[in-house]
Tab-separated table of C-alpha atoms and ligand atoms in Angstrom:
chain	number	residue	atom	x	y	z
A	1	UNK	CA	-7.195	-26.354	-13.440
A	2	UNK	CA	-9.760	-25.981	-16.249
A	3	UNK	CA	-8.429	-23.944	-19.167
A	4	UNK	CA	-9.897	-20.488	-19.401
A	5	UNK	CA	-12.771	-19.990	-21.888
A	6	UNK	CA	-12.053	-18.143	-25.110
A	7	UNK	CA	-13.967	-15.456	-26.681
A	8	UNK	CA	-13.518	-14.060	-30.169
A	9	UNK	CA	-14.816	-10.675	-31.368
A	10	UNK	CA	-15.261	-9.778	-35.003
A	11	UNK	CA	-15.941	-6.160	-35.661
A	12	UNK	CA	-17.525	-4.319	-38.561
A	13	UNK	CA	-17.891	-0.718	-39.233
A	14	UNK	CA	-16.501	2.572	-38.018
A	15	UNK	CA	-13.624	3.326	-35.688
A	16	UNK	CA	-16.172	3.837	-32.745
A	17	UNK	CA	-17.219	0.270	-33.350
A	18	UNK	CA	-13.576	-0.983	-33.468
A	19	UNK	CA	-13.004	0.791	-30.286
A	20	UNK	CA	-16.064	-0.764	-28.722
A	21	UNK	CA	-14.677	-4.057	-30.004
A	22	UNK	CA	-11.490	-3.382	-27.892
A	23	UNK	CA	-13.635	-2.407	-25.053
A	24	UNK	CA	-15.599	-5.640	-25.041
A	25	UNK	CA	-12.281	-7.495	-25.233
A	26	UNK	CA	-11.112	-5.710	-22.138
A	27	UNK	CA	-14.410	-6.431	-20.310
A	28	UNK	CA	-14.272	-10.160	-21.373
A	29	UNK	CA	-10.657	-10.534	-20.351
A	30	UNK	CA	-11.305	-9.193	-16.913
A	31	UNK	CA	-14.289	-11.420	-16.810
A	32	UNK	CA	-12.186	-14.469	-16.992
A	33	UNK	CA	-11.771	-15.023	-20.872
A	34	UNK	CA	-8.884	-15.339	-23.107
A	35	UNK	CA	-9.231	-13.724	-26.430
A	36	UNK	CA	-9.252	-16.109	-29.467
A	37	UNK	CA	-8.031	-15.087	-32.996
A	38	UNK	CA	-10.448	-17.233	-34.861
A	39	UNK	CA	-14.027	-18.236	-34.266
A	40	UNK	CA	-13.164	-21.920	-34.515
A	41	UNK	CA	-11.106	-21.506	-31.321
A	42	UNK	CA	-13.686	-19.799	-29.350
A	43	UNK	CA	-16.539	-20.782	-26.855
A	44	UNK	CA	-18.086	-17.265	-27.308
A	45	UNK	CA	-18.238	-15.628	-30.746
A	46	UNK	CA	-19.460	-12.082	-30.949
A	47	UNK	CA	-20.128	-10.306	-34.221
A	48	UNK	CA	-19.946	-6.561	-33.504
A	49	UNK	CA	-21.986	-4.953	-36.186
A	50	UNK	CA	-22.538	-1.743	-38.103
A	51	UNK	CA	-26.001	-0.487	-39.462
A	52	UNK	CA	-24.906	2.638	-41.349
A	53	UNK	CA	-25.846	1.256	-44.775
A	54	UNK	CA	-27.821	-1.828	-46.061
A	55	UNK	CA	-24.671	-3.207	-47.578
A	56	UNK	CA	-22.873	-3.236	-44.008
A	57	UNK	CA	-25.693	-5.218	-42.632
A	58	UNK	CA	-25.885	-7.736	-45.575
A	59	UNK	CA	-22.284	-8.683	-44.836
A	60	UNK	CA	-23.207	-9.323	-41.269
A	61	UNK	CA	-26.261	-11.463	-42.156
A	62	UNK	CA	-23.975	-13.570	-44.392
A	63	UNK	CA	-21.335	-13.918	-41.607
A	64	UNK	CA	-23.694	-14.764	-38.880
A	65	UNK	CA	-25.308	-17.357	-41.274
A	66	UNK	CA	-21.817	-18.910	-41.793
A	67	UNK	CA	-21.324	-19.319	-38.005
A	68	UNK	CA	-24.176	-21.775	-37.899
A	69	UNK	CA	-21.588	-24.397	-39.162
A	70	UNK	CA	-19.679	-24.002	-35.984
A	71	UNK	CA	-22.754	-24.127	-33.791
A	72	UNK	CA	-24.015	-27.394	-35.458
A	73	UNK	CA	-20.659	-29.114	-34.413
A	74	UNK	CA	-20.424	-27.437	-31.034
A	75	UNK	CA	-24.142	-26.579	-29.735
A	76	UNK	CA	-22.725	-25.346	-26.545
A	77	UNK	CA	-20.817	-22.161	-28.017
A	78	UNK	CA	-22.460	-18.865	-27.672
A	79	UNK	CA	-23.113	-16.687	-30.514
A	80	UNK	CA	-23.848	-13.060	-30.067
A	81	UNK	CA	-24.453	-9.982	-32.041
A	82	UNK	CA	-23.634	-6.498	-30.687
A	83	UNK	CA	-23.297	-3.055	-32.021
A	84	UNK	CA	-25.664	-0.837	-34.213
A	85	UNK	CA	-27.307	-3.556	-36.220
A	86	UNK	CA	-28.091	-5.464	-32.870
A	87	UNK	CA	-29.483	-2.307	-31.512
A	88	UNK	CA	-31.444	-1.641	-34.678
A	89	UNK	CA	-33.127	-5.058	-35.100
A	90	UNK	CA	-33.180	-6.202	-31.494
A	91	UNK	CA	-35.491	-9.150	-30.937
A	92	UNK	CA	-36.235	-9.444	-34.499
A	93	UNK	CA	-32.663	-10.843	-34.996
A	94	UNK	CA	-33.401	-13.604	-32.473
A	95	UNK	CA	-36.521	-14.480	-34.247
A	96	UNK	CA	-34.870	-14.619	-37.616
A	97	UNK	CA	-31.552	-16.234	-36.689
A	98	UNK	CA	-32.387	-19.280	-34.485
A	99	UNK	CA	-28.817	-20.085	-33.724
A	100	UNK	CA	-28.210	-16.768	-32.099
A	101	UNK	CA	-28.090	-16.594	-28.418
A	102	UNK	CA	-27.596	-12.992	-27.555
A	103	UNK	CA	-28.275	-9.679	-29.068
A	104	UNK	CA	-26.784	-6.708	-27.154
A	105	UNK	CA	-26.814	-2.937	-27.687
A	106	UNK	CA	-23.763	-0.811	-26.981
A	107	UNK	CA	-25.026	0.480	-23.479
A	108	UNK	CA	-25.072	-3.026	-22.174
A	109	UNK	CA	-21.362	-4.037	-22.888
A	110	UNK	CA	-20.424	-3.781	-19.127
A	111	UNK	CA	-22.789	-6.734	-18.422
A	112	UNK	CA	-21.351	-8.918	-21.218
A	113	UNK	CA	-19.693	-11.498	-18.849
A	114	UNK	CA	-22.908	-11.708	-16.541
A	115	UNK	CA	-25.161	-12.221	-19.797
A	116	UNK	CA	-22.819	-14.918	-20.887
A	117	UNK	CA	-22.938	-16.609	-17.596
A	118	UNK	CA	-26.635	-16.650	-17.645
A	119	UNK	CA	-26.788	-18.245	-21.081
A	120	UNK	CA	-24.457	-20.967	-20.072
A	121	UNK	CA	-24.466	-21.285	-16.330
A	122	UNK	CA	-22.798	-24.481	-16.217
A	123	UNK	CA	-19.913	-23.797	-18.448
A	124	UNK	CA	-18.938	-20.218	-18.674
A	125	UNK	CA	-17.023	-17.974	-16.077
A	126	UNK	CA	-19.194	-16.530	-13.359
A	127	UNK	CA	-22.061	-19.099	-14.253
A	128	UNK	CA	-21.631	-21.284	-11.097
A	129	UNK	CA	-25.049	-20.140	-9.780
A	130	UNK	CA	-27.205	-22.034	-12.107
A	131	UNK	CA	-30.115	-19.623	-11.966
A	132	UNK	CA	-31.383	-18.527	-15.272
A	133	UNK	CA	-33.423	-15.516	-14.454
A	134	UNK	CA	-36.484	-14.304	-15.935
A	135	UNK	CA	-34.503	-11.905	-18.139
A	136	UNK	CA	-33.777	-14.802	-20.399
A	137	UNK	CA	-36.336	-14.350	-23.264
A	138	UNK	CA	-38.741	-16.981	-24.039
A	139	UNK	CA	-37.947	-17.246	-27.783
A	140	UNK	CA	-38.149	-20.808	-28.854
A	141	UNK	CA	-35.994	-22.582	-31.188
A	142	UNK	CA	-38.647	-24.635	-32.799
A	143	UNK	CA	-37.518	-23.642	-36.282
A	144	UNK	CA	-34.098	-25.286	-35.650
A	145	UNK	CA	-34.628	-28.819	-34.396
A	146	UNK	CA	-31.299	-29.918	-35.815
A	147	UNK	CA	-29.504	-28.279	-32.725
A	148	UNK	CA	-31.132	-30.889	-30.363
A	149	UNK	CA	-33.302	-30.653	-27.304
A	150	UNK	CA	-30.663	-29.170	-24.981
A	151	UNK	CA	-30.039	-26.281	-27.347
A	152	UNK	CA	-33.791	-25.802	-28.002
A	153	UNK	CA	-34.251	-24.986	-24.313
A	154	UNK	CA	-31.316	-22.907	-23.842
A	155	UNK	CA	-32.005	-19.306	-22.884
A	156	UNK	CA	-31.578	-16.375	-25.173
A	157	UNK	CA	-31.129	-12.873	-24.204
A	158	UNK	CA	-31.918	-9.366	-25.756
A	159	UNK	CA	-30.147	-6.464	-23.948
A	160	UNK	CA	-31.048	-3.377	-25.730
A	161	UNK	CA	-31.785	-0.701	-23.231
A	162	UNK	CA	-30.282	2.834	-23.579
A	163	UNK	CA	-28.820	3.580	-20.269
A	164	UNK	CA	-28.517	7.163	-19.473
A	165	UNK	CA	-26.108	6.653	-16.503
A	166	UNK	CA	-23.803	4.415	-18.506
A	167	UNK	CA	-20.680	6.429	-18.911
A	168	UNK	CA	-18.213	3.635	-19.912
A	169	UNK	CA	-15.936	4.771	-17.029
A	170	UNK	CA	-13.786	2.237	-15.461
A	171	UNK	CA	-13.776	-0.041	-18.480
A	172	UNK	CA	-10.395	-0.620	-20.110
A	173	UNK	CA	-9.872	-1.433	-23.714
A	174	UNK	CA	-7.563	-4.196	-24.669
A	175	UNK	CA	-5.954	-2.248	-27.413
A	176	UNK	CA	-4.713	-3.993	-30.440
A	177	UNK	CA	-2.229	-1.373	-31.489
A	178	UNK	CA	0.950	-0.454	-29.497
A	179	UNK	CA	1.252	2.699	-31.683
A	180	UNK	CA	-1.924	4.498	-32.014
A	181	UNK	CA	-4.871	4.517	-29.464
A	182	UNK	CA	-8.409	5.405	-30.181
A	183	UNK	CA	-10.033	7.245	-27.364
A	184	UNK	CA	-13.804	7.726	-27.352
A	185	UNK	CA	-14.671	11.084	-25.820
A	186	UNK	CA	-18.239	11.161	-26.794
A	187	UNK	CA	-21.021	8.666	-27.645
A	188	UNK	CA	-24.167	9.000	-29.501
A	189	UNK	CA	-25.365	12.133	-31.495
A	190	UNK	CA	-27.675	14.975	-31.132
A	191	UNK	CA	-27.930	15.836	-34.688
A	192	UNK	CA	-30.654	14.234	-36.742
A	193	UNK	CA	-29.395	14.255	-40.315
A	194	UNK	CA	-32.303	12.719	-42.027
A	195	UNK	CA	-30.416	9.801	-43.827
A	196	UNK	CA	-28.589	8.595	-40.703
A	197	UNK	CA	-29.475	5.689	-38.304
A	198	UNK	CA	-26.842	6.493	-35.801
A	199	UNK	CA	-28.944	8.724	-33.389
A	200	UNK	CA	-31.541	5.778	-33.290
A	201	UNK	CA	-29.072	3.091	-32.429
A	202	UNK	CA	-26.413	5.007	-30.418
A	203	UNK	CA	-28.779	7.339	-28.490
A	204	UNK	CA	-28.165	10.974	-27.738
A	205	UNK	CA	-24.852	12.506	-27.165
A	206	UNK	CA	-23.022	11.746	-23.903
A	207	UNK	CA	-19.601	13.206	-23.236
A	208	UNK	CA	-16.887	11.869	-20.833
A	209	UNK	CA	-15.321	13.949	-18.136
A	210	UNK	CA	-12.341	15.711	-19.341
A	211	UNK	CA	-10.253	14.537	-16.306
A	212	UNK	CA	-10.976	10.912	-17.261
A	213	UNK	CA	-10.008	11.499	-20.857
A	214	UNK	CA	-6.785	13.291	-19.931
A	215	UNK	CA	-6.007	10.494	-17.359
A	216	UNK	CA	-6.434	7.877	-20.011
A	217	UNK	CA	-4.171	9.646	-22.416
A	218	UNK	CA	-1.533	10.077	-19.718
A	219	UNK	CA	-1.720	6.275	-19.129
A	220	UNK	CA	-1.344	5.632	-22.774
A	221	UNK	CA	1.722	7.797	-22.920
A	222	UNK	CA	3.136	6.101	-19.919
A	223	UNK	CA	2.896	2.800	-21.925
A	224	UNK	CA	4.809	4.284	-24.880
A	225	UNK	CA	1.990	5.128	-27.208
A	226	UNK	CA	2.565	8.467	-28.889
A	227	UNK	CA	-0.472	8.887	-31.181
A	228	UNK	CA	-4.110	9.274	-29.976
A	229	UNK	CA	-7.223	9.761	-31.998
A	230	UNK	CA	-10.135	11.267	-30.127
A	231	UNK	CA	-13.359	9.657	-31.329
A	232	UNK	CA	-16.915	11.068	-31.270
A	233	UNK	CA	-19.987	10.932	-33.591
A	234	UNK	CA	-19.707	14.724	-33.766
A	235	UNK	CA	-16.551	14.883	-31.760
A	236	UNK	CA	-16.176	18.815	-31.768
A	237	UNK	CA	-19.647	19.260	-30.216
A	238	UNK	CA	-17.925	17.862	-27.189
A	239	UNK	CA	-19.032	19.716	-24.014
A	240	UNK	CA	-18.545	18.644	-20.405
A	241	UNK	CA	-18.264	20.707	-17.280
A	242	UNK	CA	-16.842	24.015	-18.639
A	243	UNK	CA	-14.775	22.312	-21.377
A	244	UNK	CA	-15.312	22.504	-25.102
A	245	UNK	CA	-13.520	20.603	-27.719
A	246	UNK	CA	-11.059	23.159	-28.478
A	247	UNK	CA	-9.863	23.098	-24.683
A	248	UNK	CA	-10.043	19.437	-24.625
A	249	UNK	CA	-7.796	19.093	-27.624
A	250	UNK	CA	-5.186	21.447	-26.333
A	251	UNK	CA	-5.042	19.576	-23.043
A	252	UNK	CA	-4.603	16.132	-24.890
A	253	UNK	CA	-1.925	17.615	-27.186
A	254	UNK	CA	0.000	18.861	-24.237
A	255	UNK	CA	0.202	15.530	-22.565
A	256	UNK	CA	3.895	14.595	-22.128
A	257	UNK	CA	5.003	11.844	-24.562
A	258	UNK	CA	2.030	12.423	-26.868
A	259	UNK	CA	3.358	13.501	-30.384
A	260	UNK	CA	0.485	13.162	-32.620
A	261	UNK	CA	-3.328	13.944	-31.854
A	262	UNK	CA	-6.021	13.493	-34.377
A	263	UNK	CA	-9.872	13.549	-34.018
A	264	UNK	CA	-12.895	12.096	-36.028
A	265	UNK	CA	-15.425	13.052	-37.058
A	266	UNK	CA	-16.188	16.712	-36.500
A	267	UNK	CA	-19.460	18.363	-37.718
A	268	UNK	CA	-18.952	21.608	-39.704
A	269	UNK	CA	-21.420	23.374	-37.508
A	270	UNK	CA	-19.139	22.945	-34.340
A	271	UNK	CA	-15.894	24.008	-36.271
A	272	UNK	CA	-15.364	27.001	-34.018
A	273	UNK	CA	-12.496	29.559	-34.576
A	274	UNK	CA	-11.171	28.448	-31.261
A	275	UNK	CA	-10.943	24.873	-32.474
A	276	UNK	CA	-9.095	25.875	-35.683
A	277	UNK	CA	-6.724	28.098	-33.679
A	278	UNK	CA	-5.864	25.234	-31.262
A	279	UNK	CA	-5.246	22.981	-34.320
A	280	UNK	CA	-2.876	25.560	-35.716
A	281	UNK	CA	-1.182	26.374	-32.495
A	282	UNK	CA	-0.545	22.990	-30.980
A	283	UNK	CA	2.439	21.244	-32.748
A	284	UNK	CA	1.091	17.809	-31.602
A	285	UNK	CA	-2.233	18.217	-33.356
A	286	UNK	CA	-1.849	16.648	-36.802
A	287	UNK	CA	-2.338	18.964	-39.842
A	288	UNK	CA	-5.220	17.026	-41.068
A	289	UNK	CA	-8.864	17.332	-40.938
A	290	UNK	CA	-11.783	15.131	-41.975
A	291	UNK	CA	-14.795	17.158	-42.384
A	292	UNK	CA	-17.944	15.509	-43.700
A	293	UNK	CA	-19.627	17.680	-46.467
A	294	UNK	CA	-22.241	15.077	-47.629
A	295	UNK	CA	-23.262	17.246	-50.467
A	296	UNK	CA	-22.311	20.311	-52.510
A	297	UNK	CA	-25.820	21.813	-52.872
A	298	UNK	CA	-27.800	23.854	-50.445
A	299	UNK	CA	-31.137	22.091	-51.363
A	300	UNK	CA	-29.763	18.665	-50.718
A	301	UNK	CA	-28.085	19.785	-47.547
A	302	UNK	CA	-31.315	21.188	-46.348
A	303	UNK	CA	-33.242	17.931	-47.049
A	304	UNK	CA	-30.529	16.205	-45.207
A	305	UNK	CA	-30.856	18.570	-42.324
A	306	UNK	CA	-27.223	19.287	-42.186
A	307	UNK	CA	-27.706	22.708	-40.892
A	308	UNK	CA	-25.062	24.561	-42.921
A	309	UNK	CA	-24.889	25.921	-46.399
A	310	UNK	CA	-22.165	25.164	-49.046
A	311	UNK	CA	-21.012	28.742	-48.440
A	312	UNK	CA	-20.697	28.138	-44.779
A	313	UNK	CA	-18.614	24.887	-45.396
A	314	UNK	CA	-16.277	26.619	-47.890
A	315	UNK	CA	-15.776	29.464	-45.495
A	316	UNK	CA	-14.624	26.920	-42.672
A	317	UNK	CA	-12.267	25.424	-45.329
A	318	UNK	CA	-10.914	28.800	-46.248
A	319	UNK	CA	-10.234	29.623	-42.579
A	320	UNK	CA	-8.768	26.221	-41.914
A	321	UNK	CA	-6.384	26.621	-44.819
A	322	UNK	CA	-5.476	30.126	-43.895
A	323	UNK	CA	-4.483	29.097	-40.404
A	324	UNK	CA	-2.745	25.831	-41.653
A	325	UNK	CA	-1.419	26.018	-45.249
A	326	UNK	CA	-0.931	22.600	-46.475
A	327	UNK	CA	-3.299	20.866	-44.198
A	328	UNK	CA	-4.774	17.700	-45.660
A	329	UNK	CA	-8.460	17.527	-45.997
A	330	UNK	CA	-10.909	14.592	-46.380
A	331	UNK	CA	-14.697	14.330	-46.425
A	332	UNK	CA	-17.689	12.071	-46.642
A	333	UNK	CA	-20.212	12.432	-49.591
A	334	UNK	CA	-23.490	10.833	-50.149
A	335	UNK	CA	-24.804	10.654	-53.783
A	336	UNK	CA	-28.344	9.825	-54.818
A	337	UNK	CA	-30.117	11.195	-51.709
A	338	UNK	CA	-33.989	11.378	-52.334
A	339	UNK	CA	-34.680	14.306	-54.610
A	340	UNK	CA	-31.130	14.953	-55.761
A	341	UNK	CA	-31.425	16.486	-59.268
A	342	UNK	CA	-28.714	16.403	-61.779
A	343	UNK	CA	-27.967	20.002	-60.951
A	344	UNK	CA	-27.551	19.272	-57.231
A	345	UNK	CA	-25.281	16.250	-58.108
A	346	UNK	CA	-23.248	18.652	-60.367
A	347	UNK	CA	-22.692	20.938	-57.454
A	348	UNK	CA	-21.120	18.146	-55.450
A	349	UNK	CA	-18.745	17.555	-58.316
A	350	UNK	CA	-17.892	21.351	-58.245
A	351	UNK	CA	-17.391	21.114	-54.451
A	352	UNK	CA	-14.942	18.403	-55.062
A	353	UNK	CA	-13.089	20.455	-57.831
A	354	UNK	CA	-13.181	23.523	-55.437
A	355	UNK	CA	-11.862	22.048	-52.334
A	356	UNK	CA	-9.712	19.240	-53.868
A	357	UNK	CA	-9.887	16.876	-50.980
A	358	UNK	CA	-6.819	14.718	-50.355
A	359	UNK	CA	-9.132	11.882	-49.469
A	360	UNK	CA	-12.924	11.106	-49.717
A	361	UNK	CA	-15.363	8.527	-48.581
A	362	UNK	CA	-18.104	8.406	-51.111
A	363	UNK	CA	-21.384	6.474	-50.670
A	364	UNK	CA	-24.704	5.790	-52.439
A	365	UNK	CA	-27.672	6.798	-50.325
A	366	UNK	CA	-28.926	3.770	-48.525
A	367	UNK	CA	-32.436	3.829	-47.093
A	368	UNK	CA	-32.621	3.204	-43.382
A	369	UNK	CA	-35.893	2.062	-41.742
A	370	UNK	CA	-37.061	4.589	-39.227
A	371	UNK	CA	-34.904	7.611	-40.322
A	372	UNK	CA	-36.773	10.808	-41.441
A	373	UNK	CA	-35.714	10.565	-44.995
A	374	UNK	CA	-37.855	7.408	-45.416
A	375	UNK	CA	-40.815	9.873	-45.424
A	376	UNK	CA	-39.630	11.843	-48.603
A	377	UNK	CA	-41.933	10.855	-51.461
A	378	UNK	CA	-40.955	7.524	-53.189
A	379	UNK	CA	-41.407	9.409	-56.587
A	380	UNK	CA	-38.383	11.597	-55.622
A	381	UNK	CA	-36.159	8.478	-55.031
A	382	UNK	CA	-33.137	8.325	-57.271
A	383	UNK	CA	-33.146	5.167	-59.536
A	384	UNK	CA	-30.325	2.721	-58.483
A	385	UNK	CA	-28.641	2.838	-61.746
A	386	UNK	CA	-28.550	6.671	-61.779
A	387	UNK	CA	-27.082	6.622	-58.164
A	388	UNK	CA	-24.494	4.067	-59.263
A	389	UNK	CA	-23.400	6.352	-62.243
A	390	UNK	CA	-23.141	9.433	-59.953
A	391	UNK	CA	-21.089	7.458	-57.589
A	392	UNK	CA	-18.656	6.347	-60.203
A	393	UNK	CA	-18.260	9.623	-61.659
A	394	UNK	CA	-17.511	11.201	-58.379
A	395	UNK	CA	-14.944	8.530	-57.429
A	396	UNK	CA	-13.354	9.020	-60.769
A	397	UNK	CA	-13.037	12.829	-60.381
A	398	UNK	CA	-11.712	12.378	-56.740
A	399	UNK	CA	-9.139	9.905	-57.902
A	400	UNK	CA	-7.955	12.190	-60.559
A	401	UNK	CA	-7.579	15.163	-57.905
A	402	UNK	CA	-6.060	12.679	-55.566
A	403	UNK	CA	-3.366	11.619	-58.042
A	404	UNK	CA	-2.561	15.169	-58.858
A	405	UNK	CA	-2.138	16.246	-55.289
A	406	UNK	CA	-0.055	13.274	-54.358
A	407	UNK	CA	2.060	13.442	-57.524
A	408	UNK	CA	2.855	17.032	-56.510
A	409	UNK	CA	4.029	15.772	-53.053
A	410	UNK	CA	6.419	13.271	-54.429
A	411	UNK	CA	10.182	13.699	-53.342
A	412	UNK	CA	9.118	15.257	-50.067
A	413	UNK	CA	10.616	14.105	-46.893
A	414	UNK	CA	7.852	13.194	-44.340
A	415	UNK	CA	7.941	12.344	-40.842
A	416	UNK	CA	6.435	8.836	-40.682
A	417	UNK	CA	5.135	7.038	-37.712
A	418	UNK	CA	5.609	3.386	-38.491
A	419	UNK	CA	2.503	1.311	-37.840
A	420	UNK	CA	3.045	-2.316	-39.036
A	421	UNK	CA	4.542	-4.559	-41.435
A	422	UNK	CA	3.123	-4.077	-44.931
A	423	UNK	CA	1.845	-6.788	-47.244
A	424	UNK	CA	4.611	-6.305	-49.663
A	425	UNK	CA	7.606	-8.349	-48.371
A	426	UNK	CA	10.486	-6.537	-46.560
A	427	UNK	CA	8.281	-3.325	-46.192
A	428	UNK	CA	6.860	-1.500	-43.289
A	429	UNK	CA	3.947	0.827	-43.455
A	430	UNK	CA	3.296	4.044	-41.611
A	431	UNK	CA	1.461	7.252	-41.837
A	432	UNK	CA	2.522	10.953	-42.347
A	433	UNK	CA	1.287	13.750	-40.091
A	434	UNK	CA	-1.399	14.381	-42.826
A	435	UNK	CA	-2.696	10.759	-42.471
A	436	UNK	CA	-1.222	9.606	-45.704
A	437	UNK	CA	0.115	6.007	-46.002
A	438	UNK	CA	3.708	5.301	-47.124
A	439	UNK	CA	5.111	1.842	-47.637
A	440	UNK	CA	8.921	1.434	-47.522
A	441	UNK	CA	11.666	-1.057	-47.068
A	442	UNK	CA	12.154	-1.327	-43.248
A	443	UNK	CA	12.397	-3.625	-40.288
A	444	UNK	CA	9.574	-4.676	-37.972
A	445	UNK	CA	11.675	-3.354	-35.076
A	446	UNK	CA	10.904	0.170	-36.337
A	447	UNK	CA	7.221	-0.150	-35.630
A	448	UNK	CA	6.144	2.544	-33.192
A	449	UNK	CA	8.963	4.825	-34.047
A	450	UNK	CA	9.177	8.035	-36.219
A	451	UNK	CA	11.373	7.947	-39.301
A	452	UNK	CA	12.185	10.376	-42.076
A	453	UNK	CA	10.985	8.890	-45.464
A	454	UNK	CA	11.335	10.346	-48.881
A	455	UNK	CA	8.210	9.595	-51.026
A	456	UNK	CA	9.177	8.131	-54.365
A	457	UNK	CA	6.121	6.806	-56.062
A	458	UNK	CA	2.309	7.183	-55.668
A	459	UNK	CA	-0.465	4.855	-56.659
A	460	UNK	CA	-2.776	7.875	-56.349
A	461	UNK	CA	-4.053	6.993	-52.828
A	462	UNK	CA	-0.796	5.697	-51.217
A	463	UNK	CA	2.850	6.284	-51.362
A	464	UNK	CA	6.009	4.172	-51.640
A	465	UNK	CA	9.214	5.608	-50.221
A	466	UNK	CA	12.694	5.255	-48.836
A	467	UNK	CA	13.884	5.910	-45.358
A	468	UNK	CA	16.612	8.454	-45.103
A	469	UNK	CA	19.746	6.874	-43.842
A	470	UNK	CA	20.520	9.859	-41.684
A	471	UNK	CA	17.291	9.432	-39.850
A	472	UNK	CA	17.765	7.461	-36.706
A	473	UNK	CA	14.636	5.715	-35.517
A	474	UNK	CA	13.869	7.421	-32.280
A	475	UNK	CA	11.136	5.866	-30.242
A	476	UNK	CA	9.708	8.185	-27.637
A	477	UNK	CA	8.536	6.108	-24.823
B	501	LIG	N1	-26.677	6.093	-46.701
B	501	LIG	C1	-25.359	6.361	-47.277
B	501	LIG	N2	-24.378	6.879	-46.470
B	501	LIG	C2	-24.716	7.186	-45.259
B	501	LIG	N3	-23.858	7.727	-44.336
B	501	LIG	C3	-24.415	7.926	-43.056
B	501	LIG	N4	-25.786	7.314	-43.426
B	501	LIG	C4	-25.921	6.886	-44.582
B	501	LIG	C5	-26.823	6.449	-45.410
B	501	LIG	N5	-28.087	6.167	-44.998
B	501	LIG	C6	-22.358	7.965	-44.531
B	501	LIG	C7	-22.200	9.565	-44.304
B	501	LIG	C8	-21.494	9.628	-42.950
B	501	LIG	C9	-20.723	8.311	-43.134
B	501	LIG	C10	-20.179	7.830	-41.955
B	501	LIG	O1	-21.616	7.488	-43.630
B	501	LIG	O2	-21.454	10.134	-45.369
B	501	LIG	O3	-20.602	10.699	-42.852
B	502	LIG	FE1	-25.599	10.702	-38.308
B	502	LIG	FE2	-25.532	13.394	-38.838
B	502	LIG	FE3	-25.159	12.531	-36.233
B	502	LIG	FE4	-23.314	12.223	-38.129
B	502	LIG	S1	-24.074	14.196	-37.338
B	502	LIG	S2	-23.870	10.636	-36.744
B	502	LIG	S3	-24.342	12.021	-40.018
B	502	LIG	S4	-27.012	12.098	-37.548
């Protein structure tokens, strides 16, 4: 018997992309592949990419460049690029990277095994029929003679269509974690924030049927997973049949065996009172909210087309805190958006001081070709050194606040879901209900269980702690 072929997937970017990586691993496993842990061991190498900022793309360019070395030694391997950058650049990637065989956008993942069989009909699973169809693109490899004649004639594929009917149902993820499951409930985005590439690479919003989501969560609980994270680009705009997100969240929180439910990322405009009520009422919904603010000034928010004002954002935060005192809050902020004046930037610092976020992801604006913000006058663009300074000051302010918040939480006993072995020897690492990370001395056998842990130290962002002796590790399976 010939050994099964092996595929390796390397994912960059957000949780949706990580989840898509798991989806492709599931599709390939059922398509006759084993999953390799290193590209060196694989017959098929997929780089699953992110396009949100230029920096994310540059990392991928470097990585795909490195893979040339493997292709030189083993010209028969397939190298593919999937995800948002593949969708954004499409055939341009095939033209620019001669050792690339495949570019594929998210709506085509179901066809991954077929595409691979077309690329290598003689060697890869499903490729017994040696017919390379006209779908194979005619890009030549004249720029890379070093790969030899055979490789120069090999077909290459670009699969980039948006497929309205693709609902991703019936595809099962190969989940890496036995503790937490990421469950996409929505794909694409109907907002058009002017800086953002997502709507152009992920298409418009598509929501899964509630019954499919709930069945999936039941299945996860049956396997012993107790934490689920519902994923969507604007997850709380979810709408399917007569379900909204509040109703979906409640139903998921009530699935037997599920002890923790989180969701990411909501849009402020869809933070209904009904959703806040469900969060407050359902014990399984974690008391944690990641609510991207992006800026603390109305003029910037308007140019970003965020569709809310600072006052409206603050009103949501007030109602959330009123319903759930002690809830942990986090956010995303962009500095240096075109036209951002000192005054507008200072307002973002004020927002940070006012809300006092437990966590924040802060970025410098990165111009994305094809997005509406590229049409803002060049004269308004913020100089890179100014944007850098703004970012550094904001990060410093956030760190200061975070250290204060977490220092005030020292000595508390938290219920921690143990996720994995920590880097520091003898420690395991888990998260509190509020999504904070605690490392503490513990045994790998505790992974997947809930323990009571007293926090003893904080670095600012994370904690160290000690498990309470009286706390039996109870696994709910
Ligand atoms: N430049 C910088 N940051 C961006 N984000 C999205 N697009 C850009 C961009 N062009 C940030 C936003 C978003 C997060 C996922 O990435 O803050 O919430
Ligand atoms: Fe991008 Fe805005 Fe959609 Fe979020 S809501 S994915 S920032 S366009």
